[in-house]
């Protein structure tokens, strides 16, 4: 099958059971107890919920916020809205401890930006979300997800392929959120690109997916809720927290269901490695797994290789299973994937030449210098194009690093009610990704980022949001804070560089570092890997006094920002030696177990 | 389980999640805040997972969202034992 038989997700939910009556979705609860919904049942339940939404006065084009923890409740509510053209805005639930105020503010900003009329939430989150009704002027009411029971059947409006299906708020800063418009056309094009015979080649009679990914994030929502229903594929959904608390439950679920596909960010493979015990490796059977996708954050080749080594030796996983992918919310989900039958491919290039001239020149035999390793994310999907542009807009040749620009039916028409941001995102009809990379032999290599973004455990953070919080700490020189990322084995790591007049002694500096760390943990739930205090005037600025984030980062990575004994080397891609060293730590326990 | 025992268990969980920081975690008391622990959100939930396994319970997400101190976490563990 190269393309879905449906032209919208609404049509798929209504008719998927006509094609694959035996298939459906399985939902786990926090304890792992499973409930199976055949697609026919999903059709009936979503119709009932859609009727309940219409009974509240909601109509096609209205926006609703969704804050739902339980995968079962989330999927049924989300698909119900799509069937009647109501536009859901998935939001993340309050998952971590001790930062409810910051959470509430972010939620308010998004609901305001989307002009949402109703907020639908898990029953157990109601008392945490009541305040939103007062804080968001457009919001009429807060509704429990499990109360959506209608007496009357819904009226199904005509849903056209270019209608908005939902809004993704994974981009934009905390204070100025941006909602990526996702149309039914986008979703169908992306599902064809990911699942079609030319790439993954999903067979709904044989394949089964397992996902613990959060459903408010594109990889979990589009990859495992929307694409599979367009394709008739079975999926088992685990609550995200079940995986984070007990990472082994991911592989247990794959083993139990003889699953064939799953996806996760790099950090999850590292976390699993850390938690895998010999007894677990003994019981896991990954021989049915055709692919473990990896995306949403930079891919560390050493972590991936170590995972493959252990899981293929001990659990029967195919050595080709790991599949690096490249994409972003603005391109619906993915735009390039490693071909299923190939090994994960990397390009070893001469580090100095790449860092100075952006030229990816593969090393030859006998080369003695430093080496950078770049992971191939495979070729672009059919009907989609990638090209690489220099800062001045010039097209760059193969193997030359520049900004990756995308075109194709998966690319968003723009940001919701935000023509300014939309205009800035496109140039001559091409989406400017803000990512740095190159194309070699038709394959996409992602090497870094122009846009200011920190990606921690698959979560996109805007450095401005972090810098603003740090500036509130006493002793920090206001407006003189820079936040950026450095590469790590599990995920990117957060680095903060700040100017201070107040620190005279080492004890002052230690106290300031601790206060900054606490502030970032409290407001952002992120633990900075390094906090560097420099003297006044040491942060690089433009002639007009604007802070230069990229330059600060570059200086930091080459030991230049008044920093002693910097632990990191290399450019945006880690050097081979560094990556190996870090992955060694992560995998040491598993490997020790392997030797026993 | 009394508070002292639960505190010991929390320290055990912390050392499991972030090895090499024994000296920091030895200073943790009932009045310490979650931010004092210096863990990111993933590591914090890993620590909760360790606790849950030891006391054979699952703490509800909505209760965890309200935890801001070690005292709160201790109360959650105690509540799960009744």
XYZ file of C-alpha atoms in Angstrom:
678
model
C 0.000 0.000 0.000
C 1.517 3.307 -1.046
C -1.234 5.589 0.082
C -4.138 5.686 2.488
C -7.581 5.028 0.961
C -8.928 8.087 2.847
C -8.741 11.759 1.950
C -9.288 13.127 5.484
C -8.806 11.826 9.026
C -12.561 12.342 9.560
C -13.278 9.900 6.739
C -10.719 7.437 8.127
C -12.301 7.341 11.609
C -15.722 6.751 10.041
C -14.654 4.017 7.618
C -11.428 2.382 8.788
C -13.433 -0.528 10.247
C -14.939 -1.242 6.790
C -11.435 -2.128 5.596
C -9.834 -3.590 8.761
C -12.645 -4.728 11.093
C -10.325 -6.918 13.210
C -7.819 -4.156 13.943
C -7.958 -1.444 16.572
C -6.216 0.403 19.378
C -5.255 -1.001 22.784
C -4.942 1.325 25.760
C -2.950 0.601 28.909
C -3.703 2.235 32.232
C -1.077 3.274 34.803
C -0.837 -0.302 36.063
C -0.533 -1.779 32.560
C -4.083 -3.195 32.405
C -5.190 -3.175 28.759
C -8.465 -2.352 27.007
C -8.877 -3.140 23.299
C -11.051 -0.942 21.057
C -11.733 -2.397 17.604
C -11.878 0.397 15.000
C -15.662 -0.099 14.808
C -15.947 0.741 18.503
C -13.796 3.830 18.008
C -16.201 4.927 15.270
C -19.200 4.602 17.655
C -17.509 6.213 20.669
C -16.112 9.166 18.730
C -19.564 9.800 17.205
C -21.043 9.948 20.693
C -18.380 12.356 21.937
C -18.766 14.486 18.804
C -22.497 14.674 19.546
C -21.737 15.822 23.101
C -19.444 18.566 21.771
C -22.128 19.792 19.383
C -24.675 19.702 22.209
C -22.414 22.195 24.051
C -22.800 24.551 21.102
C -19.409 23.851 19.568
C -19.307 23.977 15.778
C -16.894 23.465 12.907
C -13.869 25.773 13.215
C -14.155 26.333 17.000
C -11.032 25.585 19.054
C -10.977 23.411 22.154
C -8.072 22.776 24.536
C -7.294 19.175 25.520
C -5.411 18.347 28.730
C -5.951 14.624 29.083
C -3.595 12.163 30.771
C -5.295 8.871 29.900
C -4.428 7.784 26.332
C -7.886 6.223 25.894
C -9.737 9.416 26.814
C -7.352 11.559 24.789
C -7.569 9.554 21.561
C -11.368 9.232 21.589
C -11.894 12.936 22.360
C -9.316 14.139 19.843
C -10.662 11.998 16.974
C -14.257 12.955 17.863
C -13.406 16.642 17.406
C -11.741 15.986 14.035
C -14.839 14.191 12.757
C -16.995 17.301 13.139
C -14.358 19.891 12.256
C -13.836 21.191 15.803
C -10.147 22.113 16.093
C -8.385 20.543 19.093
C -5.335 22.131 20.707
C -3.464 19.374 22.575
C -1.677 20.662 25.691
C 0.639 18.850 28.010
C -0.708 17.827 31.418
C 1.052 18.888 34.657
C 3.437 15.974 34.837
C 6.304 16.947 37.003
C 6.462 18.020 40.609
C 6.606 21.489 42.051
C 6.053 23.944 39.191
C 2.301 24.372 38.928
C 2.369 28.178 38.578
C 4.650 28.135 35.564
C 2.543 25.352 34.093
C -0.708 27.293 34.527
C 0.778 30.392 32.884
C 1.962 28.505 29.821
C -1.423 26.807 29.463
C -3.220 30.160 29.712
C -1.013 31.726 27.033
C -1.703 28.926 24.564
C -5.476 28.842 25.193
C -5.601 32.627 24.714
C -3.585 32.475 21.520
C -5.907 29.801 20.120
C -9.035 31.609 21.363
C -10.290 28.319 22.728
C -13.972 28.083 23.698
C -13.919 24.935 25.823
C -11.213 23.125 27.783
C -11.640 19.355 28.012
C -9.538 17.706 30.713
C -9.111 14.498 32.686
C -11.511 14.262 35.625
C -8.574 14.155 38.031
C -7.123 17.402 36.663
C -10.273 19.496 37.050
C -9.279 21.277 40.262
C -5.833 22.133 38.848
C -7.390 23.739 35.765
C -10.389 25.652 37.086
C -8.476 28.913 37.118
C -8.101 28.762 33.316
C -11.773 29.652 32.842
C -11.129 33.019 34.530
C -7.714 33.556 32.981
C -8.755 32.943 29.350
C -11.483 35.382 28.160
C -12.691 33.187 25.275
C -13.070 30.111 27.480
C -16.706 29.290 28.341
C -16.213 26.163 30.378
C -14.093 23.303 31.665
C -15.441 19.842 30.867
C -14.459 16.360 32.067
C -13.318 14.137 29.202
C -15.258 11.134 30.509
C -18.482 13.180 30.730
C -18.749 13.505 26.939
C -21.852 11.377 26.486
C -24.468 12.542 23.982
C -28.097 11.513 23.662
C -28.307 12.675 20.062
C -26.236 11.591 17.090
C -23.925 14.308 15.737
C -24.453 16.136 12.475
C -21.385 15.501 10.368
C -20.379 18.619 8.406
C -18.458 18.318 5.150
C -14.774 18.082 6.055
C -12.522 19.089 3.154
C -8.886 18.029 2.749
C -7.643 21.603 3.159
C -9.609 22.188 6.384
C -7.611 22.657 9.591
C -7.474 19.389 11.539
C -5.736 20.687 14.696
C -3.106 23.103 16.026
C 0.338 22.068 17.329
C 1.777 24.400 19.941
C 5.260 22.921 20.244
C 6.980 25.968 18.752
C 7.162 29.487 20.068
C 8.277 30.805 23.423
C 6.267 30.688 26.656
C 5.142 34.290 26.320
C 4.434 34.181 22.582
C 3.219 30.713 21.665
C 2.793 29.873 17.984
C 0.242 27.306 16.818
C 1.292 25.314 13.762
C -1.723 24.722 11.498
C -2.087 21.081 10.497
C -4.594 20.363 7.706
C -6.079 16.995 6.742
C -4.041 17.265 3.508
C -0.856 17.626 5.566
C -1.731 14.566 7.641
C -2.598 12.385 4.646
C 0.609 13.448 2.830
C 2.746 12.764 5.871
C 1.150 9.392 6.582
C 1.778 8.396 2.951
C 5.387 9.547 3.311
C 6.053 7.665 6.543
C 3.947 4.523 6.108
C 4.002 4.047 2.309
C 5.689 1.176 0.468
C 8.606 3.369 -0.638
C 9.651 3.959 2.989
C 8.465 1.982 6.030
C 5.909 -0.083 4.069
C 3.365 -0.654 6.824
C 1.158 -3.725 6.312
C -1.970 -3.410 8.497
C -2.359 -7.195 8.504
C 1.091 -7.709 10.015
C 2.384 -4.565 11.669
C 1.655 -3.392 15.204
C 2.962 -0.236 16.893
C 3.729 0.449 20.555
C 3.911 4.020 21.823
C 4.379 5.694 25.204
C 5.019 9.056 23.546
C 3.062 12.014 24.857
C -0.041 12.610 22.755
C 0.322 16.405 22.835
C 3.579 16.014 20.829
C 3.715 15.442 17.036
C 5.630 12.152 17.203
C 3.086 10.483 19.497
C -0.026 12.108 18.052
C 0.638 12.035 14.308
C 2.961 9.034 14.314
C 0.764 6.759 16.422
C -2.808 8.100 16.517
C -3.369 9.693 13.114
C -1.128 7.867 10.639
C -2.142 4.398 11.925
C -5.880 5.168 11.653
C -5.319 6.361 8.069
C -3.567 3.027 7.495
C -5.645 0.599 9.573
C -2.629 -0.317 11.713
C -2.930 -1.623 15.275
C -1.323 0.355 18.103
C -0.849 -0.239 21.827
C -0.716 3.019 23.830
C 1.089 3.231 27.174
C 0.772 6.184 29.565
C 3.930 8.309 29.206
C 4.589 8.260 32.939
C 4.514 4.478 32.991
C 7.530 4.494 30.678
C 9.397 7.254 32.526
C 8.895 5.583 35.906
C 9.559 2.063 34.615
C 11.376 2.226 31.270
C 11.436 -1.574 30.996
C 7.640 -1.574 30.558
C 8.233 -0.306 26.983
C 10.134 -3.444 25.945
C 7.794 -5.671 28.012
C 4.842 -4.325 26.017
C 6.679 -4.802 22.701
C 7.527 -8.390 23.691
C 3.976 -9.173 24.813
C 2.338 -7.918 21.606
C 5.082 -9.048 19.184
C 5.142 -5.428 18.057
C 6.960 -4.360 14.889
C 7.305 -0.579 15.193
C 7.994 2.037 17.822
C 9.486 5.536 17.946
C 11.243 7.603 20.604
C 13.681 10.467 21.044
C 17.368 9.699 21.645
C 17.063 10.230 25.424
C 14.625 7.318 25.771
C 17.143 4.839 24.329
C 19.744 6.088 26.796
C 17.270 5.920 29.707
C 16.300 2.383 28.784
C 19.950 1.396 28.660
C 20.514 2.820 32.118
C 17.585 0.893 33.575
C 17.951 -2.442 31.737
C 18.817 -5.282 34.085
C 20.086 -8.728 33.019
C 16.774 -10.395 33.919
C 14.942 -7.931 31.660
C 17.286 -8.556 28.745
C 16.634 -12.268 29.233
C 12.863 -11.890 28.918
C 12.667 -9.310 26.114
C 12.069 -10.658 22.625
C 12.541 -7.968 19.991
C 12.768 -10.332 17.039
C 9.529 -8.982 15.497
C 10.657 -5.365 15.661
C 11.182 -4.001 12.167
C 11.946 -0.485 13.277
C 12.785 1.637 16.263
C 12.454 5.183 14.986
C 14.543 7.914 16.506
C 13.864 11.620 16.129
C 12.668 14.864 17.800
C 16.148 15.666 19.109
C 19.752 15.245 17.931
C 20.710 11.615 17.461
C 23.857 10.403 19.189
C 25.361 7.687 16.966
C 27.264 6.032 19.818
C 24.114 5.687 21.938
C 22.297 4.188 18.940
C 25.118 1.740 18.177
C 25.343 0.614 21.795
C 21.562 0.038 21.882
C 21.733 -1.989 18.667
C 24.665 -4.048 19.951
C 22.959 -5.032 23.206
C 19.442 -5.525 21.833
C 20.541 -7.536 18.798
C 22.903 -9.746 20.820
C 20.566 -10.331 23.737
C 17.001 -9.806 22.487
C 17.103 -10.858 18.833
C 16.563 -7.366 17.400
C 17.475 -6.818 13.751
C 20.670 -4.817 13.349
C 18.857 -2.582 10.858
C 15.965 -1.753 13.202
C 17.137 1.641 14.438
C 15.783 4.276 12.110
C 16.973 7.880 12.378
C 14.360 10.367 11.185
C 14.236 14.086 10.524
C 11.221 16.354 10.758
C 9.458 19.049 12.750
C 5.980 20.240 13.663
C 6.044 22.722 10.741
C 6.454 19.750 8.367
C 3.604 17.880 10.151
C 5.959 15.200 11.539
C 8.755 13.637 9.490
C 10.197 14.512 6.098
C 13.070 12.007 5.817
C 13.648 8.488 7.199
C 16.425 5.942 6.975
C 15.422 3.213 4.445
C 14.089 0.163 6.339
C 16.462 -2.406 4.835
C 19.652 -0.384 5.413
C 22.028 -0.122 8.334
C 22.090 3.200 10.159
C 24.593 5.167 8.116
C 26.951 7.837 9.376
C 29.368 10.133 7.605
C 32.805 10.620 9.143
C 34.152 13.999 8.080
C 37.262 16.046 8.693
C 36.424 18.142 11.734
C 38.579 21.174 11.057
C 37.424 21.622 7.461
C 33.789 21.207 8.502
C 33.970 23.625 11.398
C 35.779 26.288 9.390
C 34.202 25.994 5.947
C 31.085 23.866 6.512
C 32.389 21.363 3.989
C 31.531 17.719 4.776
C 34.621 16.031 3.390
C 34.647 12.299 4.242
C 37.916 11.119 5.802
C 40.210 8.928 3.766
C 42.411 6.096 4.881
C 45.293 7.244 7.029
C 43.638 10.539 8.016
C 45.045 11.552 11.396
C 43.061 14.662 12.409
C 39.902 15.120 14.462
C 36.754 13.547 13.100
C 33.055 14.488 13.308
C 30.384 11.856 12.877
C 27.041 12.852 11.283
C 24.014 10.551 11.209
C 22.130 10.108 7.922
C 18.373 10.596 8.221
C 17.870 9.033 4.787
C 16.293 10.548 1.678
C 13.348 12.953 1.609
C 9.880 11.416 1.014
C 8.492 11.332 -2.545
C 6.703 14.622 -3.490
C 8.823 16.422 -0.871
C 12.021 18.343 -1.464
C 14.882 19.544 0.661
C 17.474 22.103 -0.323
C 20.306 23.794 1.452
C 20.754 27.536 1.448
C 23.507 29.883 2.569
C 22.744 32.845 4.832
C 22.485 35.123 1.771
C 19.924 32.787 0.183
C 22.354 31.190 -2.304
C 21.749 27.484 -3.057
C 24.601 25.342 -1.751
C 26.101 22.268 -3.445
C 26.042 18.695 -2.060
C 28.046 18.201 1.105
C 28.015 21.897 2.017
C 26.432 22.892 5.322
C 23.665 25.488 5.299
C 20.055 25.994 6.357
C 17.776 23.091 5.453
C 14.688 24.341 3.566
C 11.663 22.177 2.811
C 8.830 22.061 0.324
C 6.017 19.561 -0.134
C 2.468 18.622 0.833
C 3.411 17.923 4.479
C 4.524 21.502 5.057
C 2.131 23.637 7.127
C 0.262 26.554 5.530
C 1.499 28.625 8.517
C 0.944 29.641 12.111
C -2.589 30.147 13.412
C -3.728 33.789 13.084
C -0.107 34.924 12.965
C 0.764 36.251 9.469
C 3.969 37.863 10.747
C 5.437 34.613 12.064
C 4.215 32.789 8.957
C 5.910 35.268 6.630
C 9.154 34.912 8.580
C 9.057 31.123 8.331
C 8.920 30.974 4.533
C 11.175 32.207 1.745
C 9.982 31.906 -1.890
C 7.555 29.174 -0.859
C 10.188 27.157 1.010
C 9.924 26.492 4.750
C 13.040 27.729 6.535
C 13.631 25.063 9.174
C 16.224 26.944 11.216
C 18.204 23.685 11.218
C 21.698 23.371 9.810
C 22.676 20.411 7.689
C 23.699 19.150 4.302
C 22.579 16.698 1.659
C 24.970 14.035 0.396
C 24.060 11.326 -2.165
C 20.438 12.347 -1.715
C 20.448 11.794 2.065
C 19.785 14.418 4.725
C 22.352 15.065 7.480
C 21.378 17.392 10.335
C 24.387 19.016 11.960
C 23.162 21.897 14.093
C 20.765 24.774 14.406
C 20.509 28.426 13.396
C 17.307 29.041 15.312
C 17.710 29.569 19.026
C 16.269 26.455 20.535
C 17.275 24.038 23.266
C 15.901 20.498 22.890
C 15.920 18.578 26.155
C 14.482 15.065 26.237
C 12.512 15.808 23.095
C 11.045 18.985 24.583
C 11.624 22.274 22.738
C 12.613 25.159 24.988
C 13.167 28.715 23.912
C 16.351 30.142 25.377
C 14.622 33.519 25.934
C 12.187 31.868 28.371
C 15.092 30.397 30.365
C 17.147 33.602 30.248
C 14.219 35.625 31.512
C 13.848 33.351 34.539
C 17.571 33.456 35.296
C 17.556 37.269 35.108
C 15.128 37.314 38.066
C 17.799 35.832 40.347
C 19.493 38.386 42.599
C 23.082 39.049 41.604
C 22.545 38.332 37.908
C 23.161 41.358 35.678
C 19.755 41.956 34.045
C 19.686 41.306 30.322
C 23.075 39.643 30.414
C 22.224 35.988 30.431
C 22.640 33.518 27.590
C 21.185 30.018 27.510
C 22.087 27.412 24.896
C 22.604 23.691 24.500
C 25.630 21.440 24.256
C 25.583 17.867 22.959
C 25.141 14.984 25.421
C 24.817 11.207 25.151
C 21.197 10.989 26.273
C 19.899 14.407 25.196
C 21.135 17.929 24.687
C 22.288 19.629 27.887
C 21.510 23.147 29.061
C 24.316 25.641 29.583
C 23.785 29.082 31.110
C 26.356 31.859 30.893
C 25.677 35.008 32.902
C 27.357 38.228 33.892
C 27.506 39.275 37.534
C 29.000 42.172 39.470
C 28.063 40.705 42.824
C 30.454 37.785 43.014
C 33.780 38.523 44.644
C 34.699 35.162 46.100
C 34.390 31.532 45.067
C 31.744 31.121 47.797
C 29.673 33.956 46.205
C 29.910 32.261 42.856
C 28.867 28.895 44.279
C 25.844 30.462 45.996
C 24.814 32.292 42.807
C 25.133 29.117 40.766
C 22.924 27.271 43.257
C 20.280 30.002 43.154
C 20.256 30.020 39.367
C 19.982 26.235 39.302
C 16.998 26.318 41.687
C 15.247 29.020 39.693
C 15.584 27.081 36.419
C 14.421 23.871 38.079
C 11.446 25.606 39.674
C 10.313 27.504 36.594
C 11.297 25.204 33.747
C 11.790 21.734 35.341
C 15.217 21.603 33.767
C 18.539 21.004 35.475
C 21.345 23.070 33.903
C 24.419 20.962 33.148
C 26.731 23.949 33.519
C 26.383 27.505 34.831
C 29.215 29.848 33.945
C 29.645 33.225 35.659
C 31.687 35.754 33.718
C 32.748 39.317 34.450
C 30.767 42.295 33.263
C 31.226 42.911 29.536
C 32.517 39.414 28.767
C 29.447 38.151 26.907
C 29.754 38.659 23.137
C 27.430 41.367 21.807
C 26.684 42.981 18.483
C 27.652 46.606 17.878
C 24.114 47.585 18.889
C 24.476 45.790 22.218
C 22.410 42.719 21.396
C 23.579 39.473 22.966
C 25.034 36.925 20.547
C 23.818 33.515 21.560
C 25.473 31.528 18.803
C 28.815 33.210 19.310
C 28.673 32.628 23.066
C 27.934 28.978 22.427
C 30.805 28.675 19.974
C 33.176 30.286 22.467
C 31.949 27.996 25.213
C 32.449 24.866 23.125
C 35.982 25.924 22.299
C 36.735 26.828 25.956
C 36.517 30.547 25.379
C 33.910 32.008 27.761
C 36.085 32.479 30.843
C 35.593 28.829 31.578
C 38.148 26.516 33.087
C 38.177 22.835 32.308
C 35.220 22.838 29.935
C 33.935 19.341 29.559
C 32.782 19.568 25.996
C 34.517 19.754 22.666
C 33.561 19.763 19.017
C 30.952 21.758 17.149
C 27.211 21.161 17.177
C 27.959 17.531 16.422
C 30.003 15.861 19.115
C 33.385 14.489 18.221
C 33.646 10.754 17.936
C 35.891 10.400 20.976
C 33.579 12.485 23.118
C 30.451 10.626 22.047
C 32.072 7.278 22.723
C 33.208 8.363 26.121
C 29.742 9.563 27.112
C 27.892 6.554 25.782
C 30.308 4.340 27.667
C 29.012 5.756 30.923
C 25.402 5.275 29.941
C 25.882 1.711 28.814
C 28.421 0.507 31.334
C 25.834 -1.211 33.516
C 24.179 -3.008 30.640
C 27.487 -4.078 29.171
C 28.684 -5.329 32.538
C 25.514 -7.376 32.701
C 26.215 -8.706 29.232
C 29.601 -10.058 30.263
C 28.130 -12.038 33.170
C 6.358 3.051 57.649
C 7.508 6.046 59.720
C 8.872 9.290 58.292
C 12.512 8.468 59.013
C 12.244 5.199 57.123
C 10.546 6.875 54.190
C 13.251 9.560 54.115
C 15.899 6.829 53.974
C 14.021 5.228 51.119
C 13.867 8.547 49.259
C 17.632 8.945 49.678
C 18.129 5.418 48.389
C 16.000 6.299 45.351
C 17.983 9.502 44.761
C 21.294 7.640 44.876
C 19.955 5.104 42.422
C 18.849 7.784 39.928
C 21.848 10.096 40.281
C 24.840 8.039 41.438
C 27.859 9.971 42.692
C 25.900 12.633 44.580
C 25.700 10.844 47.947
C 27.105 13.867 49.791
C 24.349 16.168 48.399
C 21.572 13.708 49.121
C 22.780 13.016 52.677
C 21.732 16.616 53.451
C 18.150 16.104 52.268
C 15.574 16.582 55.051
C 11.779 16.644 55.240
C 11.790 20.395 54.627
C 13.929 20.185 51.463
C 12.090 21.202 48.313
C 11.989 19.177 45.126
C 14.134 21.853 43.436
C 16.755 21.424 46.168
C 17.372 17.937 44.802
C 18.791 19.356 41.569
C 17.134 16.787 39.301
C 15.413 17.476 35.978
C 11.811 16.403 35.412
C 12.723 13.026 33.887
C 15.144 12.138 36.698
C 12.551 13.244 39.266
C 9.999 10.843 37.809
C 12.616 8.078 37.638
C 13.098 8.613 41.374
C 9.328 8.351 41.885
C 9.330 5.128 39.846
C 11.989 3.671 42.161
C 9.919 4.614 45.224
C 6.772 3.118 43.728
C 8.534 -0.152 43.075
C 9.856 -0.332 46.649
C 6.485 0.363 48.280
C 4.465 -1.471 45.626
C 2.144 1.427 44.795
C 1.356 3.831 41.953
C 1.079 7.487 42.967
C -1.630 9.298 40.968
C -0.278 11.906 38.491
C -2.561 14.614 39.859
C -1.204 14.074 43.399
C 2.384 14.159 42.165
C 1.715 17.476 40.420
C 0.976 19.024 43.821
C 4.149 17.766 45.522
C 6.618 20.567 46.229
C 8.636 19.288 49.231
C 10.078 16.037 50.531
C 7.450 16.247 53.255
C 4.699 16.163 50.596
C 6.347 13.184 48.935
C 6.612 11.399 52.271
C 2.898 11.985 52.863
C 2.154 10.460 49.452
C 4.156 7.349 50.314
C 2.389 7.048 53.685
C -1.044 7.470 52.115
C -0.269 4.657 49.678
C 0.456 2.318 52.598
C -2.929 2.646 54.291
